[in-house]
Coordinates of N, CA and C and ligand atoms in Angstrom, one line a residue:
M1 N 102.4 142.0 30.4 CA 103.0 142.4 31.3 C 103.1 142.3 32.9
S2 N 103.5 141.4 33.6 CA 102.9 140.4 34.9 C 103.5 141.4 36.3
E3 N 104.9 142.1 35.5 CA 105.4 143.2 37.2 C 104.6 144.1 36.9
K4 N 105.8 144.1 38.3 CA 104.6 145.8 39.4 C 105.2 147.1 38.2
R5 N 105.0 148.3 37.1 CA 105.7 149.0 36.9 C 104.9 150.2 38.9
R6 N 106.4 150.5 38.8 CA 106.9 151.8 39.0 C 106.9 152.7 39.2
G7 N 106.5 153.8 38.9 CA 106.6 155.6 39.6 C 106.1 156.7 39.6
G8 N 106.5 158.1 39.7 CA 106.3 158.6 40.5 C 107.0 160.7 40.0
C9 N 106.5 161.0 41.4 CA 106.9 162.2 41.0 C 108.5 163.3 41.4
L10 N 108.5 164.0 40.6 CA 110.1 164.5 40.9 C 110.4 164.1 41.7
C11 N 110.4 164.7 43.6 CA 110.7 164.3 44.3 C 110.7 163.2 45.1
G12 N 109.5 162.4 45.0 CA 109.5 160.5 45.3 C 109.0 161.5 46.1
D13 N 109.2 162.1 47.4 CA 107.4 162.4 48.1 C 106.1 161.1 48.0
V14 N 105.6 161.4 46.0 CA 104.2 160.9 46.1 C 105.1 159.3 45.6
T15 N 104.6 158.3 45.0 CA 104.7 156.6 44.7 C 103.7 156.0 44.4
Y16 N 103.7 155.2 43.3 CA 102.8 154.4 42.8 C 103.3 153.1 42.0
E17 N 102.5 152.6 43.3 CA 102.6 151.1 41.9 C 101.5 150.6 41.7
I18 N 101.7 149.5 40.7 CA 100.8 149.5 38.9 C 100.0 147.7 39.0
S19 N 99.7 147.6 38.8 CA 100.1 146.1 38.9 C 98.5 145.5 37.4
G20 N 98.4 144.4 36.6 CA 97.8 144.0 35.2 C 98.2 145.5 34.6
N21 N 97.2 144.6 32.8 CA 97.4 146.0 32.6 C 96.6 146.9 32.0
V22 N 97.4 147.5 31.3 CA 98.0 149.5 30.6 C 96.9 149.7 30.3
S23 N 96.7 150.7 29.5 CA 96.4 151.6 28.1 C 97.3 151.7 27.4
D24 N 97.2 151.9 26.5 CA 98.2 152.2 25.7 C 98.9 153.7 25.9
A25 N 99.3 154.4 25.9 CA 99.1 156.1 26.1 C 98.1 157.5 25.3
I26 N 98.7 158.2 25.6 CA 97.6 158.8 24.5 C 97.6 160.6 25.6
A27 N 98.0 160.9 23.9 CA 98.2 162.1 24.3 C 97.1 163.2 23.8
C28 N 96.8 164.2 25.1 CA 95.2 165.1 25.0 C 96.1 166.4 24.6
H29 N 96.1 167.4 24.2 CA 96.7 168.4 23.2 C 95.6 169.4 24.0
C30 N 94.7 169.1 25.1 CA 93.5 170.3 25.5 C 94.4 171.4 25.8
R31 N 93.8 172.2 26.3 CA 93.8 173.8 27.1 C 94.3 173.4 28.1
Q32 N 94.1 172.6 29.2 CA 93.7 172.4 29.9 C 95.6 171.3 30.4
C33 N 95.6 170.4 29.9 CA 96.6 169.3 29.6 C 97.8 170.3 29.8
A34 N 97.5 171.6 28.0 CA 98.6 172.4 28.1 C 99.4 173.0 29.0
K35 N 98.4 173.3 29.9 CA 98.5 174.9 31.1 C 98.8 174.2 32.3
T36 N 98.8 172.7 32.8 CA 98.5 172.3 33.9 C 100.2 171.5 33.7
S37 N 100.3 170.5 32.3 CA 102.4 170.0 32.2 C 103.0 170.9 31.1
G38 N 102.5 172.2 30.8 CA 103.4 172.6 30.4 C 103.5 172.9 28.4
H39 N 103.0 171.9 28.5 CA 103.6 171.1 26.3 C 101.9 170.3 26.6
F40 N 101.7 169.1 25.8 CA 100.7 168.5 25.7 C 101.0 167.1 26.8
A41 N 100.1 166.6 27.4 CA 99.8 165.5 27.9 C 100.1 164.4 27.8
V42 N 100.2 163.5 27.8 CA 100.2 161.9 27.9 C 100.3 160.8 29.3
N43 N 98.7 160.0 29.2 CA 98.6 159.3 30.1 C 98.3 158.2 29.8
F44 N 98.4 157.8 30.6 CA 97.4 156.0 29.7 C 96.8 155.4 31.9
T45 N 96.0 155.3 31.1 CA 94.8 154.6 32.4 C 95.3 152.9 32.4
C46 N 94.7 153.1 33.8 CA 94.1 152.1 34.2 C 93.0 151.4 35.5
A47 N 92.5 150.4 36.0 CA 91.5 150.6 36.0 C 92.3 151.0 38.1
P48 N 90.8 152.0 38.5 CA 91.2 152.9 40.4 C 91.8 151.5 40.9
D49 N 91.6 150.3 41.8 CA 91.7 149.1 42.4 C 93.6 148.9 42.3
Q50 N 93.5 149.3 40.1 CA 95.5 148.6 40.5 C 95.7 149.8 41.1
I51 N 95.9 151.3 40.9 CA 97.0 151.5 41.4 C 97.3 151.6 42.9
E52 N 97.9 151.5 43.7 CA 98.7 151.8 45.1 C 99.3 152.7 45.3
I53 N 98.6 154.0 45.6 CA 98.9 155.5 46.1 C 100.3 155.3 46.9
A54 N 101.0 155.6 47.6 CA 102.4 155.3 48.5 C 102.6 157.4 48.3
D55 N 101.7 158.3 49.3 CA 102.4 159.4 50.1 C 102.7 159.4 51.0
R56 N 103.0 160.6 50.7 CA 104.2 161.4 52.3 C 103.2 162.5 52.7
G57 N 102.2 162.7 52.1 CA 100.7 164.3 52.3 C 101.3 165.0 51.6
S58 N 101.3 165.2 49.8 CA 102.3 165.9 49.1 C 101.4 166.1 48.1
L59 N 100.9 165.0 48.2 CA 99.7 164.8 46.6 C 98.4 165.1 47.0
T60 N 98.1 165.8 46.2 CA 97.1 167.5 46.1 C 96.4 167.2 44.7
W61 N 94.8 167.0 45.2 CA 93.7 167.0 44.5 C 93.1 168.9 44.1
F62 N 93.1 169.1 42.2 CA 93.2 170.3 42.5 C 91.6 170.1 40.8
R63 N 91.1 170.6 41.9 CA 89.2 170.4 40.5 C 89.5 171.5 39.7
S64 N 89.5 170.6 37.7 CA 90.0 171.1 37.0 C 88.6 171.8 36.7
S65 N 87.7 170.4 36.4 CA 86.6 171.3 36.3 C 85.3 170.8 36.6
D66 N 84.1 170.2 36.3 CA 82.8 170.1 37.6 C 83.0 168.6 37.3
D67 N 82.9 167.6 37.2 CA 83.4 166.0 37.5 C 85.1 165.1 37.3
A68 N 86.1 165.8 36.9 CA 87.5 166.4 37.2 C 88.0 166.7 38.4
E69 N 89.9 165.8 38.8 CA 90.6 166.5 39.5 C 91.9 165.9 39.0
R70 N 92.7 166.9 39.1 CA 94.2 165.8 39.4 C 95.1 166.3 40.2
G71 N 96.0 165.2 40.4 CA 96.7 165.2 41.7 C 98.2 165.2 40.6
F72 N 99.0 165.8 41.6 CA 100.5 167.0 41.0 C 100.2 166.9 42.4
C73 N 101.6 167.1 43.2 CA 103.0 166.8 44.3 C 102.8 168.2 44.8
N74 N 102.6 168.7 45.3 CA 102.4 170.3 46.2 C 103.5 170.2 46.0
R75 N 104.5 169.4 46.3 CA 106.2 170.1 46.6 C 107.1 170.4 45.9
C76 N 106.9 168.8 43.9 CA 108.0 168.8 43.5 C 106.7 169.5 42.0
G77 N 105.7 169.2 42.6 CA 104.8 170.5 41.3 C 104.5 169.1 40.1
S78 N 104.8 167.8 40.4 CA 105.0 167.3 38.9 C 103.6 166.7 39.0
S79 N 102.6 166.5 38.0 CA 101.6 166.0 37.7 C 100.9 165.2 37.7
L80 N 100.7 164.0 38.3 CA 101.1 163.0 38.7 C 99.6 162.5 37.7
F81 N 97.7 163.3 38.0 CA 97.0 162.3 37.9 C 95.6 162.5 37.5
W82 N 94.9 162.4 36.7 CA 93.4 162.4 36.4 C 92.3 161.3 36.7
R83 N 91.3 162.0 37.7 CA 90.5 160.7 37.8 C 89.1 162.3 37.4
S84 N 87.7 161.5 37.2 CA 86.3 162.0 37.2 C 85.6 161.2 37.0
E85 N 85.0 162.0 37.2 CA 83.2 161.4 38.7 C 82.7 160.4 37.6
S86 N 82.7 161.1 35.9 CA 81.8 160.5 34.3 C 83.3 159.8 34.5
E87 N 83.7 159.7 34.3 CA 85.0 158.3 33.3 C 85.5 157.5 35.1
P88 N 84.6 155.4 34.5 CA 85.5 154.9 35.3 C 87.0 154.6 35.6
D89 N 88.5 154.9 34.0 CA 89.7 154.8 34.9 C 90.0 155.6 34.4
F90 N 91.7 155.2 35.5 CA 92.6 156.2 36.7 C 93.3 156.5 35.5
Y91 N 93.7 158.1 34.7 CA 94.5 158.4 34.2 C 96.0 158.3 34.8
V92 N 96.9 158.9 34.5 CA 98.9 158.6 35.0 C 99.6 159.4 34.0
A93 N 99.7 160.5 34.4 CA 101.0 160.7 33.6 C 101.9 159.6 33.2
A94 N 102.5 159.7 31.5 CA 103.5 158.2 31.4 C 104.2 158.5 31.6
G95 N 104.7 160.2 31.8 CA 106.4 160.7 32.0 C 107.2 160.0 33.1
S96 N 105.7 159.4 34.5 CA 106.0 159.1 36.3 C 106.9 158.4 36.3
L97 N 106.4 157.9 35.2 CA 106.9 156.2 35.4 C 108.2 155.7 35.0
T98 N 108.1 154.9 36.1 CA 110.3 154.2 35.7 C 110.1 152.9 34.2
P99 N 110.4 153.4 32.9 CA 111.4 153.1 32.7 C 111.6 151.9 32.9
P100 N 111.8 150.5 31.5 CA 110.9 150.6 30.5 C 109.5 150.9 31.0
T101 N 108.8 151.5 30.3 CA 107.5 151.1 30.4 C 106.3 150.0 29.8
G102 N 106.8 149.3 28.7 CA 106.4 148.5 28.1 C 104.8 149.0 27.4
I103 N 104.2 150.2 27.8 CA 104.0 150.6 26.8 C 103.6 151.0 25.3
Q104 N 103.2 152.5 24.6 CA 103.5 153.4 23.0 C 103.0 154.0 23.2
L105 N 102.8 155.3 23.2 CA 101.8 156.3 22.5 C 101.1 156.0 21.9
G106 N 99.6 155.9 21.4 CA 99.1 154.8 20.8 C 98.1 155.5 20.2
Q107 N 97.6 157.2 20.4 CA 96.8 157.6 20.5 C 97.0 159.6 20.6
H108 N 96.2 160.5 20.0 CA 96.3 161.5 19.9 C 94.7 162.1 19.9
I109 N 94.5 163.0 20.9 CA 92.9 163.7 21.2 C 93.3 164.5 21.9
F110 N 91.6 165.5 21.3 CA 91.7 167.4 21.1 C 92.5 168.2 20.2
V111 N 92.9 167.1 19.5 CA 94.1 167.7 18.7 C 93.3 168.8 18.4
G112 N 91.9 169.1 17.9 CA 91.7 170.5 17.9 C 91.8 171.3 18.6
S113 N 91.7 171.5 20.0 CA 92.1 172.2 20.1 C 94.2 172.9 20.8
K114 N 94.5 172.4 20.4 CA 96.3 172.2 20.8 C 97.0 173.6 20.5
S115 N 98.2 174.3 20.6 CA 98.9 175.4 19.7 C 99.7 175.4 18.9
D116 N 100.1 176.4 18.4 CA 100.2 176.4 17.4 C 101.9 176.0 17.3
Y117 N 102.1 176.4 18.1 CA 103.3 176.1 18.2 C 104.8 175.2 17.9
Y118 N 104.2 174.0 17.6 CA 104.2 173.0 17.8 C 102.9 172.7 16.5
G119 N 103.9 170.8 15.4 CA 102.5 170.5 15.1 C 102.9 168.8 15.1
L120 N 101.5 168.4 14.8 CA 102.1 167.0 14.4 C 101.8 166.1 13.4
D121 N 103.5 164.8 13.2 CA 102.9 164.7 12.1 C 103.6 162.9 12.1
D122 N 102.6 162.3 13.1 CA 102.9 161.4 13.4 C 101.7 160.4 12.5
D123 N 102.1 159.3 12.6 CA 100.4 158.6 12.0 C 99.7 157.9 13.3
L124 N 99.5 158.6 13.4 CA 99.0 157.9 14.2 C 97.7 158.2 15.1
P125 N 96.2 157.6 15.3 CA 94.7 158.7 15.3 C 95.3 159.2 16.5
K126 N 94.3 160.6 15.6 CA 93.5 161.9 16.0 C 92.2 162.4 16.5
S127 N 91.9 163.0 17.1 CA 90.5 163.3 17.2 C 90.7 164.4 17.7
E128 N 89.4 165.0 17.4 CA 89.7 167.0 17.3 C 89.0 166.5 19.0
T129 N 88.2 166.1 19.7 CA 87.6 166.3 21.3 C 87.8 165.1 21.5
V130 N 87.8 163.4 21.6 CA 87.3 162.8 22.7 C 88.0 162.3 22.5
Ligands
ZN201 ZN1 107.1 165.2 44.9
ZN202 ZN1 93.2 167.5 28.2

């Protein structure tokens, strides 16, 4: 996809544009993603310099672990981004992207931490941790 992908939060205070290729979507079933998303989190990744974020003052970063932080809109509460000092990729919530996204769900990670109220019955690769 050569045109830009666009997305943003529910209220529209935080929007973004992404140029170039992005990864397939990754479903993360860790406890942190469960808490912050309300279910499990699905993100895709790009390089930090591929994304341009427009923020009307609502984007807030929450330090969720020693080397990572999560970006969300403090007006509408949308979970949008994840970035880590130990990882080069920038994570973007797949649901915040305006369809058609041009991406597909590609794998499940941290399935060893997933909650017990849902099952996973697709054929996608699954890893217990990362
Ligand atoms: Zn918002
Ligand atoms: Zn996670």
